[in-house]
Amino acid sequence: MTSKQTGSGIFMHAPEATSGLFRMSVTERLNLSRIAVLEKVSFDRQMRLLRASEAGINFARSDYKDVYAFFQEASKDYDSDLVNPYWAFTHDILKFILMKFITEHFRDARTTHVFDAGAGTGNWSRFVLSLGVSMHGIMFDMNANMLRVAKPKLVQVHNNVRIVEGNLEVLSDFPSQRSNLVLCMHNVIGLGRNTELILHNLCTYLEDDGLAFIMAMNKYHAFNFTRQFRDETEVLRVVHDGTVKFKTDMPEIFCYTPEEFEKILRDAGFEDVTILGFPVTVYPSIQDTKLLRMDTSILQLKDSKVRAGLLALEKKLCLYPELAYRGGSSLIAVCKKKIVAST
């Protein structure tokens, strides 16, 4: 096995083990210059061939009743993901990304107004609001049950927090005062039924020179996961419909390649968009993704010292946009809205 030093100063080795179409290794690191290019080309080629060979396939779409019913059930275990070693690891990476860009962007800001779009049970509002005493928050969600779960958590955060029930597709539901920091975490965009309208509303609501974090399901991950753990119909759903169902009893989630995600964000009005993905060094089995699972098949996450080293590596690699396609959890877009010059 050979190694070389990249421009970033990180030694990369060609890994040997694989997880579906993703190449993985228990002890070695990714070769940015070679493996990443080969993997992405392989993904694109296989999806292109499937699109060409299976034309004319249609898939039924869920409506908001299905989405609401799903979250009514999911909210019972929604806060249990931190007992799962894989999801806890992804959360640590995501916290790093949020903290890095928020502290850099708002270093000189007097007050930060946080709008958590699709706030769920409030975990990410609580984390972001804990980053500074000058933060004020609005938790916005259409699911009253989740907001009830969130309310007692926010008592622990000594900030000015409002809870608002509303629909992200209806701009008149948004508070009158705009925010300079917007969060739209995990599958909010993917489970929305009109993604383009939601993104347009979020961009409109964000103040000029504001910062937004918007997450979406990674299509490469959806394709790889369904090829390994679902049937052919679900693989074709990803390729032809641009949606994914990780299990039968859930609504489909819209998924995007990093390039597709960047395009719809720019079309919505965001000028400065960076797409990142995480984690890029480990990949879950279907058992590893179960919320209540307290063990993991991923060897690197079993040993605390090895996990710490892997997390340090992830904090470097997650900032490479060219590795976003490897995101085994989600894509996250860091979007800035520039100041509009007055005339």
CSV table of C-alpha atoms in Angstrom, one decimal:
chain,number,residue,atom,x,y,z
A,1,MET,CA,0.0,0.0,0.0
A,2,THR,CA,1.4,3.4,-1.0
A,3,SER,CA,0.9,6.8,0.5
A,4,LYS,CA,1.6,10.4,-0.4
A,5,GLN,CA,1.2,13.8,1.1
A,6,THR,CA,-1.6,15.9,-0.3
A,7,GLY,CA,-1.7,19.7,-0.5
A,8,SER,CA,-3.6,19.8,2.7
A,9,GLY,CA,-0.7,18.1,4.6
A,10,ILE,CA,-2.7,15.0,5.4
A,11,PHE,CA,-1.3,11.6,4.5
A,12,MET,CA,-3.7,9.6,2.4
A,13,HIS,CA,-3.6,5.9,1.7
A,14,ALA,CA,-5.5,3.8,-0.8
A,15,PRO,CA,-8.0,1.9,1.2
A,16,GLU,CA,-8.8,-1.8,0.6
A,17,ALA,CA,-12.1,-2.7,2.2
A,18,THR,CA,-15.4,-1.6,0.6
A,19,SER,CA,-18.9,-0.8,1.6
A,20,GLY,CA,-21.0,-1.2,-1.5
A,21,LEU,CA,-19.6,1.3,-4.1
A,22,PHE,CA,-17.8,3.2,-1.4
A,23,ARG,CA,-14.2,2.2,-0.6
A,24,MET,CA,-13.5,2.0,3.1
A,25,SER,CA,-10.7,0.9,5.4
A,26,VAL,CA,-10.6,0.2,9.1
A,27,THR,CA,-7.1,1.7,9.6
A,28,GLU,CA,-6.2,3.7,6.5
A,29,ARG,CA,-7.3,7.0,5.1
A,30,LEU,CA,-8.8,8.1,1.8
A,31,ASN,CA,-6.7,9.0,-1.2
A,32,LEU,CA,-8.3,12.3,-2.2
A,33,SER,CA,-6.7,12.6,-5.6
A,34,ARG,CA,-7.5,9.1,-6.9
A,35,ILE,CA,-10.2,7.2,-5.0
A,36,ALA,CA,-12.7,10.0,-4.9
A,37,VAL,CA,-12.6,10.6,-8.6
A,38,LEU,CA,-12.9,6.9,-9.4
A,39,GLU,CA,-15.8,6.4,-7.0
A,40,LYS,CA,-17.9,9.3,-8.2
A,41,VAL,CA,-17.4,8.4,-11.9
A,42,SER,CA,-18.5,4.8,-11.0
A,43,PHE,CA,-21.6,6.1,-9.3
A,44,ASP,CA,-22.5,8.5,-12.1
A,45,ARG,CA,-22.0,5.8,-14.8
A,46,GLN,CA,-24.2,3.2,-13.0
A,47,MET,CA,-27.0,5.6,-12.3
A,48,ARG,CA,-26.9,6.9,-15.9
A,49,LEU,CA,-27.1,3.3,-17.3
A,50,LEU,CA,-30.1,2.5,-15.0
A,51,ARG,CA,-31.9,5.7,-16.2
A,52,ALA,CA,-31.4,4.7,-19.8
A,53,SER,CA,-32.4,1.1,-19.4
A,54,GLU,CA,-35.5,1.5,-17.3
A,55,ALA,CA,-37.3,4.5,-18.8
A,56,GLY,CA,-40.9,5.4,-18.2
A,57,ILE,CA,-41.2,4.3,-14.6
A,58,ASN,CA,-43.5,6.3,-12.3
A,59,PHE,CA,-43.7,6.3,-8.5
A,60,ALA,CA,-46.5,7.4,-6.3
A,61,ARG,CA,-45.9,10.4,-4.0
A,62,SER,CA,-46.8,10.7,-0.4
A,63,ASP,CA,-48.8,13.7,0.8
A,64,TYR,CA,-48.5,15.8,3.9
A,65,LYS,CA,-50.9,13.5,5.8
A,66,ASP,CA,-48.4,10.7,5.3
A,67,VAL,CA,-45.5,12.9,6.4
A,68,TYR,CA,-47.3,14.2,9.5
A,69,ALA,CA,-48.4,10.6,10.5
A,70,PHE,CA,-44.8,9.4,10.1
A,71,PHE,CA,-43.5,12.2,12.4
A,72,GLN,CA,-46.2,11.6,14.9
A,73,GLU,CA,-44.8,8.1,15.3
A,74,ALA,CA,-41.2,9.0,14.9
A,75,SER,CA,-41.3,11.7,17.6
A,76,LYS,CA,-41.6,9.1,20.3
A,77,ASP,CA,-38.0,8.0,19.6
A,78,TYR,CA,-36.8,11.1,17.9
A,79,ASP,CA,-34.3,11.9,20.7
A,80,SER,CA,-33.0,8.4,21.0
A,81,ASP,CA,-30.4,8.7,18.1
A,82,LEU,CA,-27.7,9.8,20.5
A,83,VAL,CA,-27.6,6.3,22.0
A,84,ASN,CA,-26.7,5.0,18.6
A,85,PRO,CA,-22.9,5.1,18.0
A,86,TYR,CA,-23.2,5.9,14.3
A,87,TRP,CA,-25.7,8.8,14.7
A,88,ALA,CA,-23.8,10.1,17.7
A,89,PHE,CA,-20.6,10.3,15.6
A,90,THR,CA,-22.4,12.1,12.7
A,91,HIS,CA,-23.8,14.6,15.3
A,92,ASP,CA,-20.3,15.4,16.5
A,93,ILE,CA,-19.2,16.2,12.9
A,94,LEU,CA,-22.3,18.3,12.3
A,95,LYS,CA,-21.7,20.2,15.5
A,96,PHE,CA,-18.2,21.0,14.4
A,97,ILE,CA,-19.5,22.3,11.0
A,98,LEU,CA,-22.1,24.5,12.6
A,99,MET,CA,-19.8,25.9,15.3
A,100,LYS,CA,-17.0,26.7,12.8
A,101,PHE,CA,-19.1,28.6,10.3
A,102,ILE,CA,-21.4,30.3,12.9
A,103,THR,CA,-18.5,31.6,15.0
A,104,GLU,CA,-16.6,32.8,11.9
A,105,HIS,CA,-19.6,34.6,10.3
A,106,PHE,CA,-21.0,36.2,13.5
A,107,ARG,CA,-17.8,37.0,15.2
A,108,ASP,CA,-18.6,40.7,15.3
A,109,ALA,CA,-22.4,40.5,15.4
A,110,ARG,CA,-24.2,42.1,18.3
A,111,THR,CA,-27.3,39.9,18.1
A,112,THR,CA,-28.0,36.7,16.2
A,113,HIS,CA,-31.6,35.8,15.4
A,114,VAL,CA,-31.9,32.1,14.8
A,115,PHE,CA,-34.8,30.6,12.8
A,116,ASP,CA,-34.9,26.8,13.1
A,117,ALA,CA,-37.1,25.7,10.1
A,118,GLY,CA,-38.6,22.4,10.9
A,119,ALA,CA,-37.2,22.5,14.4
A,120,GLY,CA,-38.6,19.1,15.5
A,121,THR,CA,-37.9,18.4,19.1
A,122,GLY,CA,-35.4,21.3,19.4
A,123,ASN,CA,-32.0,19.5,19.6
A,124,TRP,CA,-30.3,21.7,17.1
A,125,SER,CA,-31.9,24.9,18.3
A,126,ARG,CA,-30.6,24.1,21.8
A,127,PHE,CA,-27.1,23.5,20.5
A,128,VAL,CA,-26.8,26.6,18.4
A,129,LEU,CA,-28.4,28.9,21.0
A,130,SER,CA,-25.9,27.7,23.5
A,131,LEU,CA,-23.0,29.1,21.3
A,132,GLY,CA,-23.6,32.7,22.4
A,133,VAL,CA,-25.5,34.8,24.9
A,134,SER,CA,-26.6,37.3,22.2
A,135,MET,CA,-28.7,34.8,20.4
A,136,HIS,CA,-32.4,34.8,20.1
A,137,GLY,CA,-34.3,31.9,18.6
A,138,ILE,CA,-37.5,31.0,16.8
A,139,MET,CA,-38.5,27.3,16.6
A,140,PHE,CA,-40.8,26.7,13.6
A,141,ASP,CA,-42.5,23.4,12.8
A,142,MET,CA,-45.9,22.2,11.5
A,143,ASN,CA,-45.9,19.3,14.1
A,144,ALA,CA,-47.3,20.5,17.4
A,145,ASN,CA,-46.4,17.3,19.1
A,146,MET,CA,-42.7,17.7,18.4
A,147,LEU,CA,-42.8,21.3,19.5
A,148,ARG,CA,-44.3,20.2,22.8
A,149,VAL,CA,-41.4,17.9,23.3
A,150,ALA,CA,-39.0,20.8,22.5
A,151,LYS,CA,-40.4,23.3,24.8
A,152,PRO,CA,-39.0,22.0,28.1
A,153,LYS,CA,-35.5,21.6,26.6
A,154,LEU,CA,-35.3,25.3,25.7
A,155,VAL,CA,-35.9,26.2,29.3
A,156,GLN,CA,-32.3,25.0,29.8
A,157,VAL,CA,-31.1,27.6,27.3
A,158,HIS,CA,-31.0,31.1,28.8
A,159,ASN,CA,-32.0,32.9,25.5
A,160,ASN,CA,-35.1,34.5,24.2
A,161,VAL,CA,-36.9,31.7,22.4
A,162,ARG,CA,-40.3,31.6,20.6
A,163,ILE,CA,-42.1,28.6,19.4
A,164,VAL,CA,-44.2,29.0,16.3
A,165,GLU,CA,-46.4,26.4,14.6
A,166,GLY,CA,-46.6,26.9,10.8
A,167,ASN,CA,-45.9,25.5,7.3
A,168,LEU,CA,-42.7,26.3,5.5
A,169,GLU,CA,-44.5,26.4,2.2
A,170,VAL,CA,-46.6,29.4,3.4
A,171,LEU,CA,-44.6,32.5,3.7
A,172,SER,CA,-47.3,34.3,5.7
A,173,ASP,CA,-46.8,31.7,8.5
A,174,PHE,CA,-43.3,33.0,9.0
A,175,PRO,CA,-42.7,35.6,11.8
A,176,SER,CA,-42.7,39.3,10.6
A,177,GLN,CA,-39.1,39.9,11.8
A,178,ARG,CA,-36.5,38.2,9.5
A,179,SER,CA,-33.6,36.2,10.9
A,180,ASN,CA,-29.9,36.4,10.1
A,181,LEU,CA,-29.2,32.7,10.8
A,182,VAL,CA,-31.5,30.0,9.4
A,183,LEU,CA,-31.3,26.3,10.2
A,184,CYS,CA,-33.0,23.7,8.1
A,185,MET,CA,-31.7,20.4,9.4
A,186,HIS,CA,-31.7,16.8,8.4
A,187,ASN,CA,-34.8,15.7,6.4
A,188,VAL,CA,-37.0,18.8,6.5
A,189,ILE,CA,-36.3,19.7,2.8
A,190,GLY,CA,-36.5,16.0,1.8
A,191,LEU,CA,-39.9,15.4,3.4
A,192,GLY,CA,-41.3,18.7,2.2
A,193,ARG,CA,-43.7,18.3,-0.7
A,194,ASN,CA,-42.6,21.5,-2.5
A,195,THR,CA,-38.8,21.8,-2.0
A,196,GLU,CA,-38.3,24.7,-4.4
A,197,LEU,CA,-41.0,26.8,-2.7
A,198,ILE,CA,-39.6,26.1,0.8
A,199,LEU,CA,-36.1,27.1,-0.3
A,200,HIS,CA,-37.4,30.3,-1.9
A,201,ASN,CA,-39.3,31.2,1.3
A,202,LEU,CA,-36.2,30.5,3.4
A,203,CYS,CA,-34.0,32.7,1.2
A,204,THR,CA,-36.6,35.5,1.2
A,205,TYR,CA,-36.9,35.3,5.0
A,206,LEU,CA,-33.1,35.3,5.6
A,207,GLU,CA,-31.7,38.8,6.1
A,208,ASP,CA,-29.1,40.2,3.7
A,209,ASP,CA,-25.6,39.1,4.7
A,210,GLY,CA,-27.3,36.3,6.6
A,211,LEU,CA,-26.1,32.6,6.9
A,212,ALA,CA,-28.2,29.5,6.3
A,213,PHE,CA,-27.5,25.8,6.9
A,214,ILE,CA,-29.7,23.6,4.8
A,215,MET,CA,-29.5,19.9,4.8
A,216,ALA,CA,-30.7,17.3,2.2
A,217,MET,CA,-30.4,13.6,1.6
A,218,ASN,CA,-27.3,12.6,-0.4
A,219,LYS,CA,-28.4,10.8,-3.7
A,220,TYR,CA,-25.1,8.9,-3.8
A,221,HIS,CA,-25.7,7.5,-0.3
A,222,ALA,CA,-29.3,6.7,-1.2
A,223,PHE,CA,-28.2,4.8,-4.3
A,224,ASN,CA,-25.5,2.9,-2.5
A,225,PHE,CA,-27.7,2.1,0.5
A,226,THR,CA,-30.7,0.8,-1.5
A,227,ARG,CA,-28.4,-1.3,-3.7
A,228,GLN,CA,-27.1,-3.1,-0.6
A,229,PHE,CA,-30.2,-3.3,1.6
A,230,ARG,CA,-33.3,-2.7,-0.5
A,231,ASP,CA,-34.8,-4.3,-3.6
A,232,GLU,CA,-34.4,-3.2,-7.2
A,233,THR,CA,-37.6,-1.1,-7.2
A,234,GLU,CA,-36.2,1.1,-4.5
A,235,VAL,CA,-32.9,1.5,-6.4
A,236,LEU,CA,-34.9,2.6,-9.4
A,237,ARG,CA,-36.9,5.0,-7.3
A,238,VAL,CA,-33.6,6.8,-6.4
A,239,VAL,CA,-32.5,7.0,-10.1
A,240,HIS,CA,-35.8,7.8,-11.8
A,241,ASP,CA,-37.8,9.7,-9.1
A,242,GLY,CA,-35.0,11.4,-7.2
A,243,THR,CA,-36.5,10.1,-3.9
A,244,VAL,CA,-35.6,7.3,-1.5
A,245,LYS,CA,-37.4,5.1,1.0
A,246,PHE,CA,-35.0,3.6,3.5
A,247,LYS,CA,-37.8,1.4,4.8
A,248,THR,CA,-41.2,0.5,3.6
A,249,ASP,CA,-43.3,2.3,6.2
A,250,MET,CA,-42.1,5.8,5.6
A,251,PRO,CA,-42.7,8.6,3.1
A,252,GLU,CA,-40.2,9.0,0.3
A,253,ILE,CA,-37.4,11.6,0.8
A,254,PHE,CA,-36.2,13.8,-2.0
A,255,CYS,CA,-32.5,13.3,-2.6
A,256,TYR,CA,-29.9,15.2,-4.5
A,257,THR,CA,-26.3,14.9,-5.8
A,258,PRO,CA,-24.2,17.8,-4.5
A,259,GLU,CA,-24.4,19.5,-7.9
A,260,GLU,CA,-28.2,19.1,-8.0
A,261,PHE,CA,-28.5,20.5,-4.5
A,262,GLU,CA,-26.3,23.5,-5.2
A,263,LYS,CA,-28.4,24.3,-8.3
A,264,ILE,CA,-31.8,24.4,-6.6
A,265,LEU,CA,-30.3,26.5,-3.8
A,266,ARG,CA,-28.9,29.0,-6.3
A,267,ASP,CA,-32.2,29.0,-8.2
A,268,ALA,CA,-33.9,29.8,-4.9
A,269,GLY,CA,-31.8,33.0,-4.6
A,270,PHE,CA,-28.8,32.0,-2.5
A,271,GLU,CA,-25.6,33.5,-4.1
A,272,ASP,CA,-22.8,31.9,-2.1
A,273,VAL,CA,-23.3,28.1,-1.7
A,274,THR,CA,-20.9,25.5,-0.4
A,275,ILE,CA,-22.0,21.8,-0.3
A,276,LEU,CA,-20.4,19.5,2.3
A,277,GLY,CA,-21.0,15.9,3.2
A,278,PHE,CA,-20.4,13.7,6.2
A,279,PRO,CA,-19.2,11.3,7.4
A,280,VAL,CA,-16.8,10.3,4.7
A,281,THR,CA,-14.6,7.7,6.3
A,282,VAL,CA,-17.1,5.2,7.7
A,283,TYR,CA,-20.4,3.8,6.3
A,284,PRO,CA,-23.3,2.3,8.2
A,285,SER,CA,-24.9,-1.1,7.8
A,286,ILE,CA,-28.7,-1.2,7.9
A,287,GLN,CA,-28.5,-2.2,11.6
A,288,ASP,CA,-26.2,0.7,12.3
A,289,THR,CA,-28.9,3.1,11.2
A,290,LYS,CA,-31.6,2.0,13.7
A,291,LEU,CA,-32.2,4.8,16.2
A,292,LEU,CA,-32.3,2.6,19.3
A,293,ARG,CA,-29.3,0.5,18.5
A,294,MET,CA,-26.6,0.9,21.2
A,295,ASP,CA,-23.9,-1.1,19.5
A,296,THR,CA,-22.2,-0.7,16.1
A,297,SER,CA,-20.6,-2.9,13.5
A,298,ILE,CA,-18.2,-0.1,12.6
A,299,LEU,CA,-14.9,-1.1,14.3
A,300,GLN,CA,-13.5,2.4,14.5
A,301,LEU,CA,-16.4,3.6,16.6
A,302,LYS,CA,-16.0,0.9,19.2
A,303,ASP,CA,-12.7,2.1,20.7
A,304,SER,CA,-12.8,5.7,22.2
A,305,LYS,CA,-9.2,6.5,21.3
A,306,VAL,CA,-9.7,5.3,17.7
A,307,ARG,CA,-13.0,7.2,17.5
A,308,ALA,CA,-11.4,10.4,18.7
A,309,GLY,CA,-8.7,10.1,16.0
A,310,LEU,CA,-11.3,9.4,13.3
A,311,LEU,CA,-13.4,12.4,14.4
A,312,ALA,CA,-10.3,14.6,14.1
A,313,LEU,CA,-9.8,13.4,10.6
A,314,GLU,CA,-13.5,13.9,9.7
A,315,LYS,CA,-13.2,17.5,10.9
A,316,LYS,CA,-10.6,18.0,8.2
A,317,LEU,CA,-12.2,16.0,5.4
A,318,CYS,CA,-15.8,17.2,5.8
A,319,LEU,CA,-14.6,20.6,4.7
A,320,TYR,CA,-13.6,19.3,1.2
A,321,PRO,CA,-16.6,19.9,-1.1
A,322,GLU,CA,-15.1,17.4,-3.6
A,323,LEU,CA,-15.8,14.7,-0.9
A,324,ALA,CA,-19.4,15.7,-0.3
A,325,TYR,CA,-20.7,12.8,-2.5
A,326,ARG,CA,-19.4,10.4,0.1
A,327,GLY,CA,-21.6,11.8,2.9
A,328,GLY,CA,-23.0,8.7,4.6
A,329,SER,CA,-25.6,10.7,6.4
A,330,SER,CA,-26.5,13.9,4.6
A,331,LEU,CA,-25.4,16.8,2.6
A,332,ILE,CA,-25.2,20.2,4.3
A,333,ALA,CA,-25.2,23.5,2.3
A,334,VAL,CA,-23.6,26.5,3.9
A,335,CYS,CA,-25.4,29.4,2.2
A,336,LYS,CA,-24.8,33.1,2.4
A,337,LYS,CA,-27.1,35.9,1.2
A,338,LYS,CA,-25.1,38.9,0.1
A,339,ILE,CA,-26.0,42.5,1.1
A,340,VAL,CA,-28.1,44.1,-1.6
A,341,ALA,CA,-26.7,47.5,-2.5
A,342,SER,CA,-29.1,50.4,-2.1
A,343,THR,CA,-29.6,52.6,-5.1
